[in-house]
Amino acid sequence: MPTVGVKRDLLFRALGRTYTDEEFDELCFEFGLELDEITSEKEIISKEQGDSKASGASDVVLYKIDVPANRYDLLCLEGLVRGLQVFKNTLDAPRYRRVSPTSGEPQKLIITKETAAVRPHAVAAVLRDITFTQERYDSFIELQEKLHQNICRKRSLVAIGTHDLDTISGPFTYTAKPPGDISFKPLSQTKEYTATQLMSLYKTDSHLRHYLHIIEDKPVYPVIYDSNGVVLSMPPIINGDHSKITLKTKNVFIECTATDLTKAKIVLDMMVTMFSEYCSQPFTVEEAEVVCPDGKTCKYPELAYRKERLSSEFINKKVGINESTEKIAQLLTRMCLLSQPTGDGDEIEVEIPPTRSDVIHACDIMEDAAMAYGFNNITRTTPRTYTVANQCSQEDIADKLGKKISETKAAHISNPKTAEFQVARTTLLPGLLKTIAANRKMPLPLKLFEISDVVLKDETKDVGARNCRRFCAVYYNKSPGFEVIHGLLDRTMQLLEVKSVRGDGYHIQAADGKKP
């Protein structure tokens, strides 16, 4: 789950009231969130880098809030506050509108056919007459980064570029060129670089180096120019310094380049809906035209509202409650899903706003109704389907591990402190598997090893057991990678001067019951 860090006082000011930590924790639970941690910038730096580095850091209280991975509308302060206010019935869900420019033609982004080889899609929009403060600006930048790490899959699917529209002039051209033909001054640099030089420069950059692999092997790199040949950005790596936004920026041109057009539309909708409240006409977004290589013209953002119909009986049955059609419509409206009875039996019409791309199926609507009703308010009942639970059999575990547990001579601990430590370990594998289970969010592959002792029963010893030094290695990836482990084994044995022969050396064979 993504974690959103917000300043407590800023959050309470936006909500229009203050809460104790316990009250806000309860509010988050009711809304389907989790208050993960209460900390400060100083405390975070102190934990990660030591007290000496934390001197001078801010003591402002921060709330770290865990947000469901598919709720992109809650990844910033603006969306979080808006959702909570609608949930508490202190605000009606806003209506987002796409508008035409008050004067002149819409901004135009022209996609050339060369982009098909690297990033074929692009969408764009304009936030007109917006007002930034330092807090709003910081939130704007942070939302981009949260989206990049989440739905954008670390910029591999979508990359967001934001530009000061008053420093550039349309129409804009999205094309792709050989890296040696692209030259511009990137953000936070003082001189121009070619794209080739930038890729070398950013190989040591702690932030940008993680995105270089997306295009570095491509024959052409994507680039966006304005009508004067000024480079706006080289997605998905870096924006140009010329069009960077500041606190004084009044008009923001947002472009999203992508390999997945659907994801690009969602990302653009999230960016503009979250921050259009700061425009002179709140919750309005100026449209932009995107001209595709085949000549087709599309207008963005879509800001599409759609309607779904379902019965209150379906929700009552699935959630385990018994509420009227009108009551359920009210519950859904509290979740930013404007709903009303159609008058046709117990049917409810639900309007899905552009901010709720997570709502795909009727079950998603049912889940929101359950959340608004309150999970703690649902009466506990005995399930109508009876099942009998039992532990995994010893044979099943033995088969999965490829070991005969019944033949293992384990030393039992007579007075263990916890249930997990009743037996001295006879293999290192479970420990490595637990480590993998606790680090499933880490990027693959995971390569782990451990050299340590295990305890085996031995009647020849005075204490009835002996220590035995073991070596265990695990390779975890989307593909098996047996050759990696095989290579590690061969190299280890080579260093230990153990020959690959049966008898006095070592050899590999299939476990019992397994195919060789």
Short mmCIF file of C-alpha atoms in Angstrom, two decimals:
data_model
loop_
_atom_site.label_atom_id
_atom_site.label_comp_id
_atom_site.label_asym_id
_atom_site.label_seq_id
_atom_site.Cartn_x
_atom_site.Cartn_y
_atom_site.Cartn_z
CA MET A 1 0.00 0.00 0.00
CA PRO A 2 1.32 3.49 -0.83
CA THR A 3 1.99 5.74 2.15
CA VAL A 4 1.06 9.42 2.01
CA GLY A 5 2.82 11.83 4.37
CA VAL A 6 0.83 14.95 5.30
CA LYS A 7 1.48 17.70 7.83
CA ARG A 8 -1.00 17.29 10.66
CA ASP A 9 -1.75 20.99 11.19
CA LEU A 10 -2.14 21.60 7.44
CA LEU A 11 -4.49 18.63 7.20
CA PHE A 12 -6.64 19.77 10.12
CA ARG A 13 -6.80 23.31 8.73
CA ALA A 14 -8.04 21.95 5.40
CA LEU A 15 -10.59 19.71 7.14
CA GLY A 16 -11.88 22.67 9.13
CA ARG A 17 -11.41 21.09 12.57
CA THR A 18 -8.86 19.37 14.76
CA TYR A 19 -8.77 15.76 15.96
CA THR A 20 -6.85 13.93 18.62
CA ASP A 21 -4.51 11.26 17.26
CA GLU A 22 -6.96 8.58 18.41
CA GLU A 23 -9.94 10.32 16.78
CA PHE A 24 -8.14 10.71 13.47
CA ASP A 25 -6.97 7.10 13.58
CA GLU A 26 -10.60 6.04 14.00
CA LEU A 27 -11.70 8.32 11.13
CA CYS A 28 -9.09 6.77 8.85
CA PHE A 29 -10.29 3.27 9.76
CA GLU A 30 -13.90 4.19 9.01
CA PHE A 31 -12.84 5.54 5.61
CA GLY A 32 -10.82 2.44 4.73
CA LEU A 33 -7.40 3.93 5.46
CA GLU A 34 -4.80 3.31 8.16
CA LEU A 35 -2.85 5.85 10.17
CA ASP A 36 0.44 4.03 9.99
CA GLU A 37 2.75 6.38 11.89
CA ILE A 38 2.88 9.73 13.67
CA THR A 39 6.32 11.24 13.23
CA SER A 40 8.25 14.33 12.06
CA GLU A 41 10.88 15.14 9.47
CA LYS A 42 13.47 15.42 12.24
CA GLU A 43 12.54 12.03 13.69
CA ILE A 44 12.69 10.36 10.25
CA ILE A 45 16.16 11.75 9.49
CA SER A 46 17.36 10.83 12.98
CA LYS A 47 16.26 7.21 12.49
CA GLU A 48 17.77 6.89 9.02
CA GLN A 49 20.94 8.99 9.28
CA GLY A 50 21.55 9.68 12.96
CA ASP A 51 20.96 12.60 15.32
CA SER A 52 23.80 14.69 13.90
CA LYS A 53 22.14 14.83 10.47
CA ALA A 54 18.73 15.65 11.99
CA SER A 55 19.82 18.94 13.58
CA GLY A 56 17.92 21.79 11.97
CA ALA A 57 15.22 19.55 10.51
CA SER A 58 11.55 20.41 11.02
CA ASP A 59 9.67 19.27 14.12
CA VAL A 60 6.29 19.63 12.38
CA VAL A 61 4.12 16.58 13.10
CA LEU A 62 3.59 14.32 10.08
CA TYR A 63 0.87 11.73 9.62
CA LYS A 64 1.90 8.72 7.55
CA ILE A 65 -1.32 7.30 6.09
CA ASP A 66 -1.57 3.98 4.25
CA VAL A 67 -3.78 4.28 1.17
CA PRO A 68 -5.19 1.40 -0.95
CA ALA A 69 -3.01 0.92 -4.04
CA ASN A 70 -5.89 1.56 -6.45
CA ARG A 71 -7.13 4.78 -4.80
CA TYR A 72 -5.05 7.22 -6.83
CA ASP A 73 -7.38 10.05 -5.77
CA LEU A 74 -6.11 9.79 -2.17
CA LEU A 75 -2.39 10.11 -2.91
CA CYS A 76 -2.21 13.82 -2.06
CA LEU A 77 -3.52 16.17 0.62
CA GLU A 78 -6.15 17.67 -1.72
CA GLY A 79 -7.75 14.36 -2.62
CA LEU A 80 -7.53 13.05 0.94
CA VAL A 81 -9.24 16.12 2.40
CA ARG A 82 -11.91 16.13 -0.32
CA GLY A 83 -12.70 12.45 0.24
CA LEU A 84 -12.92 12.82 4.03
CA GLN A 85 -15.13 15.93 3.81
CA VAL A 86 -17.58 14.19 1.45
CA PHE A 87 -17.51 11.14 3.74
CA LYS A 88 -18.37 13.30 6.77
CA ASN A 89 -21.15 15.10 4.83
CA THR A 90 -19.45 18.49 5.18
CA LEU A 91 -18.93 18.85 1.41
CA ASP A 92 -20.74 17.78 -1.74
CA ALA A 93 -18.55 15.94 -4.24
CA PRO A 94 -17.37 18.54 -6.80
CA ARG A 95 -18.31 18.37 -10.46
CA TYR A 96 -15.26 18.38 -12.75
CA ARG A 97 -15.63 20.10 -16.13
CA ARG A 98 -13.52 20.30 -19.26
CA VAL A 99 -13.78 23.76 -20.82
CA SER A 100 -12.59 25.43 -24.01
CA PRO A 101 -10.11 28.34 -23.86
CA THR A 102 -11.76 31.70 -23.22
CA SER A 103 -9.80 33.10 -26.17
CA GLY A 104 -7.97 31.49 -29.06
CA GLU A 105 -7.58 27.86 -30.01
CA PRO A 106 -6.83 24.98 -27.58
CA GLN A 107 -3.21 24.02 -27.04
CA LYS A 108 -2.22 21.34 -29.51
CA LEU A 109 0.19 18.40 -29.11
CA ILE A 110 1.19 16.70 -32.37
CA ILE A 111 2.47 13.11 -32.20
CA THR A 112 4.77 11.99 -35.01
CA LYS A 113 5.07 8.43 -36.31
CA GLU A 114 8.66 8.11 -34.97
CA THR A 115 7.34 7.72 -31.42
CA ALA A 116 5.86 4.32 -32.27
CA ALA A 117 9.29 2.76 -31.75
CA VAL A 118 9.58 3.90 -28.13
CA ARG A 119 6.51 5.56 -26.46
CA PRO A 120 3.60 5.86 -28.89
CA HIS A 121 0.93 7.62 -26.80
CA ALA A 122 0.50 11.09 -25.31
CA VAL A 123 -2.26 13.13 -23.65
CA ALA A 124 -2.31 16.73 -22.45
CA ALA A 125 -4.33 19.40 -20.59
CA VAL A 126 -3.99 22.91 -19.17
CA LEU A 127 -4.62 24.21 -15.64
CA ARG A 128 -5.48 27.84 -16.34
CA ASP A 129 -4.99 30.70 -13.85
CA ILE A 130 -3.86 28.48 -10.98
CA THR A 131 -2.50 29.86 -7.71
CA PHE A 132 0.38 28.05 -6.01
CA THR A 133 1.57 28.39 -2.42
CA GLN A 134 4.60 26.52 -1.13
CA GLU A 135 2.37 23.81 0.35
CA ARG A 136 0.33 23.45 -2.85
CA TYR A 137 3.47 23.35 -4.99
CA ASP A 138 5.05 20.67 -2.79
CA SER A 139 1.86 18.61 -2.94
CA PHE A 140 1.71 19.01 -6.74
CA ILE A 141 5.25 17.67 -7.15
CA GLU A 142 4.72 14.88 -4.62
CA LEU A 143 1.56 13.65 -6.37
CA GLN A 144 3.52 13.28 -9.61
CA GLU A 145 6.10 11.15 -7.80
CA LYS A 146 3.43 9.02 -6.08
CA LEU A 147 1.72 8.36 -9.40
CA HIS A 148 5.07 7.57 -11.05
CA GLN A 149 5.78 4.92 -8.42
CA ASN A 150 2.25 3.51 -8.46
CA ILE A 151 0.05 3.36 -11.55
CA CYS A 152 2.88 4.54 -13.83
CA ARG A 153 5.03 1.56 -12.74
CA LYS A 154 8.15 3.66 -12.18
CA ARG A 155 7.55 5.63 -15.39
CA SER A 156 7.65 2.52 -17.58
CA LEU A 157 3.94 2.87 -18.47
CA VAL A 158 3.42 6.62 -18.07
CA ALA A 159 5.67 9.65 -17.49
CA ILE A 160 4.26 13.01 -16.37
CA GLY A 161 5.65 16.36 -17.50
CA THR A 162 4.47 19.71 -16.09
CA HIS A 163 5.46 23.04 -17.66
CA ASP A 164 4.96 26.77 -17.22
CA LEU A 165 2.79 27.50 -20.26
CA ASP A 166 3.75 31.20 -20.28
CA THR A 167 7.40 30.33 -21.05
CA ILE A 168 6.62 28.20 -24.12
CA SER A 169 4.41 28.46 -27.19
CA GLY A 170 2.33 25.87 -29.00
CA PRO A 171 1.67 23.87 -31.02
CA PHE A 172 3.88 21.26 -29.38
CA THR A 173 5.48 18.33 -31.17
CA TYR A 174 6.06 14.93 -29.61
CA THR A 175 8.61 13.03 -31.65
CA ALA A 176 11.57 10.67 -31.32
CA LYS A 177 15.16 11.30 -32.46
CA PRO A 178 18.57 9.67 -32.20
CA PRO A 179 20.10 10.62 -28.82
CA GLY A 180 22.94 12.52 -30.45
CA ASP A 181 20.43 14.86 -32.15
CA ILE A 182 18.71 15.91 -28.90
CA SER A 183 20.31 18.78 -26.96
CA PHE A 184 18.86 20.91 -24.15
CA LYS A 185 19.44 22.19 -20.61
CA PRO A 186 17.71 19.80 -18.17
CA LEU A 187 16.26 20.66 -14.77
CA SER A 188 18.79 21.68 -12.10
CA GLN A 189 21.68 21.92 -14.61
CA THR A 190 23.58 24.99 -15.80
CA LYS A 191 24.45 23.99 -19.37
CA GLU A 192 23.12 22.05 -22.33
CA TYR A 193 23.72 18.33 -22.77
CA THR A 194 22.99 15.90 -25.56
CA ALA A 195 20.75 12.99 -24.68
CA THR A 196 23.76 10.67 -24.84
CA GLN A 197 25.65 12.83 -22.33
CA LEU A 198 22.59 12.97 -20.05
CA MET A 199 22.33 9.19 -19.90
CA SER A 200 25.96 9.05 -18.77
CA LEU A 201 25.45 11.92 -16.32
CA TYR A 202 22.44 10.34 -14.65
CA LYS A 203 23.97 6.87 -14.21
CA THR A 204 25.23 8.10 -10.83
CA ASP A 205 22.09 10.05 -9.93
CA SER A 206 20.37 8.37 -6.97
CA HIS A 207 16.90 9.22 -8.30
CA LEU A 208 17.00 9.25 -12.11
CA ARG A 209 19.30 6.29 -12.67
CA HIS A 210 16.38 3.92 -11.99
CA TYR A 211 14.57 5.12 -15.13
CA LEU A 212 17.43 5.09 -17.65
CA HIS A 213 16.88 1.46 -18.67
CA ILE A 214 13.46 2.33 -20.10
CA ILE A 215 14.91 4.01 -23.19
CA GLU A 216 18.71 3.70 -23.09
CA ASP A 217 18.77 0.72 -25.47
CA LYS A 218 16.34 2.31 -27.94
CA PRO A 219 17.63 3.66 -31.28
CA VAL A 220 15.62 6.86 -30.76
CA TYR A 221 14.64 8.81 -27.63
CA PRO A 222 11.26 10.54 -27.15
CA VAL A 223 11.34 14.34 -26.94
CA ILE A 224 8.76 17.17 -26.86
CA TYR A 225 9.42 20.55 -28.56
CA ASP A 226 7.44 23.76 -28.65
CA SER A 227 6.90 25.77 -31.86
CA ASN A 228 10.23 27.57 -31.35
CA GLY A 229 12.23 24.36 -30.98
CA VAL A 230 12.52 24.63 -27.18
CA VAL A 231 12.71 21.22 -25.49
CA LEU A 232 9.97 20.72 -22.90
CA SER A 233 11.05 17.25 -21.82
CA MET A 234 12.79 14.01 -22.72
CA PRO A 235 10.33 11.50 -21.23
CA PRO A 236 10.51 9.46 -19.11
CA ILE A 237 13.84 10.84 -17.83
CA ILE A 238 13.87 14.62 -17.28
CA ASN A 239 12.09 17.89 -18.09
CA GLY A 240 13.77 20.90 -19.61
CA ASP A 241 14.86 23.75 -17.34
CA HIS A 242 13.33 26.37 -19.64
CA SER A 243 9.70 25.47 -18.85
CA LYS A 244 10.00 24.51 -15.18
CA ILE A 245 7.13 25.54 -12.93
CA THR A 246 7.62 27.83 -9.92
CA LEU A 247 5.44 29.39 -7.23
CA LYS A 248 4.78 32.26 -9.68
CA THR A 249 3.47 29.95 -12.41
CA LYS A 250 -0.14 30.78 -13.35
CA ASN A 251 -0.80 28.44 -16.28
CA VAL A 252 0.39 24.81 -16.25
CA PHE A 253 0.68 22.64 -19.35
CA ILE A 254 0.55 18.96 -18.37
CA GLU A 255 1.62 16.22 -20.78
CA CYS A 256 1.74 12.48 -20.17
CA THR A 257 3.62 10.20 -22.56
CA ALA A 258 2.93 6.50 -22.32
CA THR A 259 3.11 2.96 -23.58
CA ASP A 260 -0.41 2.40 -22.19
CA LEU A 261 -3.00 4.95 -23.33
CA THR A 262 -5.63 3.95 -20.74
CA LYS A 263 -3.18 4.48 -17.89
CA ALA A 264 -2.16 7.84 -19.38
CA LYS A 265 -5.79 9.04 -19.39
CA ILE A 266 -6.22 8.02 -15.75
CA VAL A 267 -3.00 9.75 -14.68
CA LEU A 268 -3.93 12.97 -16.49
CA ASP A 269 -7.41 12.93 -14.92
CA MET A 270 -5.87 12.51 -11.46
CA MET A 271 -3.43 15.38 -11.90
CA VAL A 272 -6.01 17.88 -13.11
CA THR A 273 -8.89 16.90 -10.80
CA MET A 274 -6.72 17.09 -7.70
CA PHE A 275 -5.38 20.60 -8.39
CA SER A 276 -8.09 22.27 -10.47
CA GLU A 277 -9.60 23.51 -7.18
CA TYR A 278 -6.83 26.12 -7.12
CA CYS A 279 -7.80 27.57 -10.52
CA SER A 280 -9.72 30.86 -10.75
CA GLN A 281 -12.70 28.73 -11.86
CA PRO A 282 -12.46 25.81 -9.42
CA PHE A 283 -12.74 22.28 -10.80
CA THR A 284 -12.52 23.38 -14.44
CA VAL A 285 -9.76 22.14 -16.76
CA GLU A 286 -8.86 23.67 -20.11
CA GLU A 287 -8.87 21.11 -22.90
CA ALA A 288 -5.94 20.34 -25.17
CA GLU A 289 -5.96 18.70 -28.58
CA VAL A 290 -3.72 15.73 -29.36
CA VAL A 291 -3.15 14.95 -33.05
CA CYS A 292 -2.21 11.30 -33.65
CA PRO A 293 0.12 10.15 -36.45
CA ASP A 294 -2.89 8.95 -38.49
CA GLY A 295 -4.39 12.47 -38.38
CA LYS A 296 -7.05 11.69 -35.78
CA THR A 297 -7.60 14.48 -33.25
CA CYS A 298 -8.59 13.74 -29.62
CA LYS A 299 -9.46 16.16 -26.84
CA TYR A 300 -8.15 15.67 -23.31
CA PRO A 301 -8.66 15.36 -20.41
CA GLU A 302 -11.67 13.09 -20.85
CA LEU A 303 -13.06 13.65 -17.31
CA ALA A 304 -15.65 11.02 -18.16
CA TYR A 305 -18.56 10.30 -15.85
CA ARG A 306 -20.29 6.96 -16.31
CA LYS A 307 -23.37 5.41 -14.72
CA GLU A 308 -23.95 1.93 -13.36
CA ARG A 309 -27.14 0.34 -12.08
CA LEU A 310 -27.49 -2.30 -9.39
CA SER A 311 -30.04 -3.41 -6.83
CA SER A 312 -30.06 -2.65 -3.13
CA GLU A 313 -30.83 -6.37 -2.62
CA PHE A 314 -27.45 -7.22 -4.17
CA ILE A 315 -25.64 -4.90 -1.73
CA ASN A 316 -27.67 -6.01 1.30
CA LYS A 317 -27.04 -9.68 0.52
CA LYS A 318 -23.32 -9.33 -0.17
CA VAL A 319 -22.58 -7.05 2.81
CA GLY A 320 -24.89 -8.79 5.26
CA ILE A 321 -27.13 -5.84 6.13
CA ASN A 322 -30.77 -4.90 5.61
CA GLU A 323 -31.07 -1.26 4.56
CA SER A 324 -33.55 0.58 2.37
CA THR A 325 -32.74 1.60 -1.20
CA GLU A 326 -32.66 5.27 -0.17
CA LYS A 327 -30.26 4.58 2.71
CA ILE A 328 -27.85 2.66 0.49
CA ALA A 329 -27.91 5.48 -2.07
CA GLN A 330 -26.95 7.88 0.73
CA LEU A 331 -24.09 5.61 1.82
CA LEU A 332 -22.67 5.47 -1.71
CA THR A 333 -22.93 9.25 -2.10
CA ARG A 334 -20.70 9.60 0.98
CA MET A 335 -18.02 7.69 -0.96
CA CYS A 336 -18.07 10.25 -3.83
CA LEU A 337 -20.37 7.97 -5.84
CA LEU A 338 -23.43 10.15 -6.45
CA SER A 339 -26.38 7.73 -6.23
CA GLN A 340 -30.16 7.82 -6.29
CA PRO A 341 -33.04 5.31 -6.55
CA THR A 342 -34.38 5.00 -10.09
CA GLY A 343 -37.92 4.24 -8.90
CA ASP A 344 -37.82 0.90 -10.68
CA GLY A 345 -38.09 -1.50 -7.75
CA ASP A 346 -34.95 -1.46 -5.61
CA GLU A 347 -32.66 -0.33 -8.44
CA ILE A 348 -30.02 2.32 -7.73
CA GLU A 349 -28.25 4.46 -10.34
CA VAL A 350 -24.63 5.16 -9.37
CA GLU A 351 -22.51 7.81 -11.07
CA ILE A 352 -18.77 7.04 -11.22
CA PRO A 353 -16.66 10.23 -11.32
CA PRO A 354 -13.32 10.49 -13.20
CA THR A 355 -11.46 10.33 -9.88
CA ARG A 356 -12.71 6.80 -9.15
CA SER A 357 -10.96 4.71 -11.80
CA ASP A 358 -10.79 1.93 -9.18
CA VAL A 359 -14.53 1.27 -9.56
CA ILE A 360 -14.74 -1.34 -12.33
CA HIS A 361 -17.43 -3.80 -11.23
CA ALA A 362 -20.59 -3.87 -9.13
CA CYS A 363 -18.56 -5.53 -6.38
CA ASP A 364 -16.44 -2.36 -6.09
CA ILE A 365 -19.61 -0.36 -5.48
CA MET A 366 -20.78 -2.90 -2.92
CA GLU A 367 -17.45 -2.61 -1.10
CA ASP A 368 -17.83 1.18 -0.85
CA ALA A 369 -21.34 0.76 0.56
CA ALA A 370 -19.97 -1.60 3.22
CA MET A 371 -17.24 0.89 4.06
CA ALA A 372 -19.69 3.78 4.44
CA TYR A 373 -22.00 1.60 6.56
CA GLY A 374 -19.08 0.72 8.82
CA PHE A 375 -17.51 -2.71 9.00
CA ASN A 376 -17.85 -2.66 12.79
CA ASN A 377 -21.57 -2.00 12.43
CA ILE A 378 -22.23 -5.16 10.41
CA THR A 379 -23.87 -7.80 12.61
CA ARG A 380 -21.76 -10.90 13.02
CA THR A 381 -23.51 -14.00 11.76
CA THR A 382 -22.57 -17.61 11.26
CA PRO A 383 -21.66 -18.26 7.61
CA ARG A 384 -24.26 -20.30 5.73
CA THR A 385 -21.49 -22.33 4.10
CA TYR A 386 -19.82 -24.66 6.57
CA THR A 387 -16.17 -25.57 6.20
CA VAL A 388 -13.80 -27.41 8.48
CA ALA A 389 -10.34 -25.94 8.84
CA ASN A 390 -7.26 -28.01 9.46
CA GLN A 391 -3.52 -27.54 9.46
CA CYS A 392 -1.40 -28.41 6.46
CA SER A 393 -0.32 -32.01 6.71
CA GLN A 394 3.27 -32.88 7.48
CA GLU A 395 3.42 -34.81 4.22
CA ASP A 396 2.27 -31.78 2.22
CA ILE A 397 4.93 -29.53 3.71
CA ALA A 398 7.58 -32.23 3.28
CA ASP A 399 6.64 -32.62 -0.39
CA LYS A 400 6.87 -28.87 -1.04
CA LEU A 401 10.25 -28.59 0.68
CA GLY A 402 11.57 -31.76 -0.91
CA LYS A 403 12.51 -33.15 2.51
CA LYS A 404 11.38 -36.15 4.56
CA ILE A 405 10.39 -34.47 7.81
CA SER A 406 9.58 -37.77 9.51
CA GLU A 407 13.22 -38.81 9.14
CA THR A 408 14.63 -35.54 10.47
CA LYS A 409 16.38 -35.92 13.82
CA ALA A 410 15.36 -32.70 15.47
CA ALA A 411 16.28 -31.55 18.98
CA HIS A 412 13.20 -30.37 20.89
CA ILE A 413 13.43 -27.46 23.34
CA SER A 414 11.89 -28.39 26.69
CA ASN A 415 10.81 -24.92 27.83
CA PRO A 416 10.42 -22.67 24.72
CA LYS A 417 9.60 -18.98 25.13
CA THR A 418 7.40 -18.90 22.02
CA ALA A 419 5.56 -21.40 19.85
CA GLU A 420 7.93 -20.65 16.95
CA PHE A 421 10.98 -21.90 18.83
CA GLN A 422 9.99 -25.33 20.07
CA VAL A 423 12.54 -27.15 17.91
CA ALA A 424 16.16 -26.34 17.12
CA ARG A 425 16.42 -25.83 13.39
CA THR A 426 17.67 -28.67 11.24
CA THR A 427 17.73 -26.68 8.00
CA LEU A 428 18.37 -23.06 7.03
CA LEU A 429 15.70 -22.98 4.31
CA PRO A 430 12.67 -21.86 6.41
CA GLY A 431 14.58 -18.80 7.62
CA LEU A 432 15.35 -17.72 4.05
CA LEU A 433 11.75 -18.34 2.99
CA LYS A 434 10.53 -16.13 5.87
CA THR A 435 12.92 -13.39 4.76
CA ILE A 436 11.52 -13.58 1.23
CA ALA A 437 7.94 -13.44 2.56
CA ALA A 438 8.77 -10.28 4.53
CA ASN A 439 10.39 -8.62 1.49
CA ARG A 440 7.88 -9.32 -1.27
CA LYS A 441 7.68 -5.62 -2.08
CA MET A 442 11.36 -5.49 -2.97
CA PRO A 443 12.29 -5.51 -6.67
CA LEU A 444 13.11 -8.90 -8.17
CA PRO A 445 15.26 -10.91 -8.29
CA LEU A 446 16.08 -11.62 -4.64
CA LYS A 447 19.34 -13.48 -4.05
CA LEU A 448 19.78 -14.65 -0.45
CA PHE A 449 22.18 -16.97 1.31
CA GLU A 450 23.03 -17.96 4.86
CA ILE A 451 25.98 -19.80 6.39
CA SER A 452 25.16 -20.91 9.91
CA ASP A 453 24.78 -23.85 12.26
CA VAL A 454 21.89 -26.28 12.55
CA VAL A 455 21.32 -28.71 15.42
CA LEU A 456 21.01 -32.46 14.82
CA LYS A 457 20.42 -35.32 17.28
CA ASP A 458 23.55 -37.39 17.86
CA GLU A 459 23.56 -40.19 20.44
CA THR A 460 27.38 -40.29 20.37
CA LYS A 461 27.63 -36.82 21.93
CA ASP A 462 27.44 -36.10 25.64
CA VAL A 463 24.51 -33.70 25.21
CA GLY A 464 22.74 -35.92 22.69
CA ALA A 465 23.05 -33.41 19.84
CA ARG A 466 25.66 -31.65 17.75
CA ASN A 467 26.03 -28.47 15.74
CA CYS A 468 26.57 -28.78 12.01
CA ARG A 469 27.64 -25.90 9.75
CA ARG A 470 25.35 -25.54 6.70
CA PHE A 471 25.17 -23.32 3.62
CA CYS A 472 21.81 -22.41 2.04
CA ALA A 473 21.03 -20.13 -0.93
CA VAL A 474 17.75 -19.06 -2.51
CA TYR A 475 17.08 -17.36 -5.85
CA TYR A 476 13.62 -15.77 -6.12
CA ASN A 477 12.39 -14.34 -9.42
CA LYS A 478 9.53 -14.50 -11.91
CA SER A 479 11.36 -17.29 -13.72
CA PRO A 480 12.89 -20.33 -11.94
CA GLY A 481 16.56 -19.48 -12.53
CA PHE A 482 17.88 -22.95 -11.67
CA GLU A 483 21.04 -22.12 -13.61
CA VAL A 484 21.81 -19.33 -11.11
CA ILE A 485 21.74 -21.69 -8.12
CA HIS A 486 23.57 -24.35 -10.11
CA GLY A 487 26.29 -21.87 -10.99
CA LEU A 488 26.60 -20.73 -7.37
CA LEU A 489 26.93 -24.33 -6.20
CA ASP A 490 29.60 -25.13 -8.79
CA ARG A 491 31.57 -22.00 -7.95
CA THR A 492 31.38 -22.66 -4.20
CA MET A 493 32.57 -26.23 -4.62
CA GLN A 494 35.34 -25.09 -6.93
CA LEU A 495 36.63 -22.68 -4.28
CA LEU A 496 36.41 -25.44 -1.68
CA GLU A 497 38.27 -27.75 -4.07
CA VAL A 498 35.50 -30.35 -4.09
CA LYS A 499 35.21 -32.26 -7.34
CA SER A 500 31.95 -32.84 -9.20
CA VAL A 501 31.90 -36.63 -8.94
CA ARG A 502 29.75 -39.15 -7.12
CA GLY A 503 31.21 -40.63 -3.96
CA ASP A 504 34.01 -38.41 -2.67
CA GLY A 505 32.78 -35.30 -4.48
CA TYR A 506 29.36 -33.73 -5.02
CA HIS A 507 26.57 -34.21 -7.53
CA ILE A 508 23.02 -33.01 -8.21
CA GLN A 509 20.07 -35.33 -8.35
CA ALA A 510 16.30 -34.98 -8.40
CA ALA A 511 14.47 -35.14 -5.07
CA ASP A 512 12.37 -38.25 -4.46
CA GLY A 513 9.16 -38.14 -6.46
CA LYS A 514 10.34 -35.19 -8.56
CA LYS A 515 11.08 -35.18 -12.25
CA PRO A 516 14.81 -34.90 -13.02
#
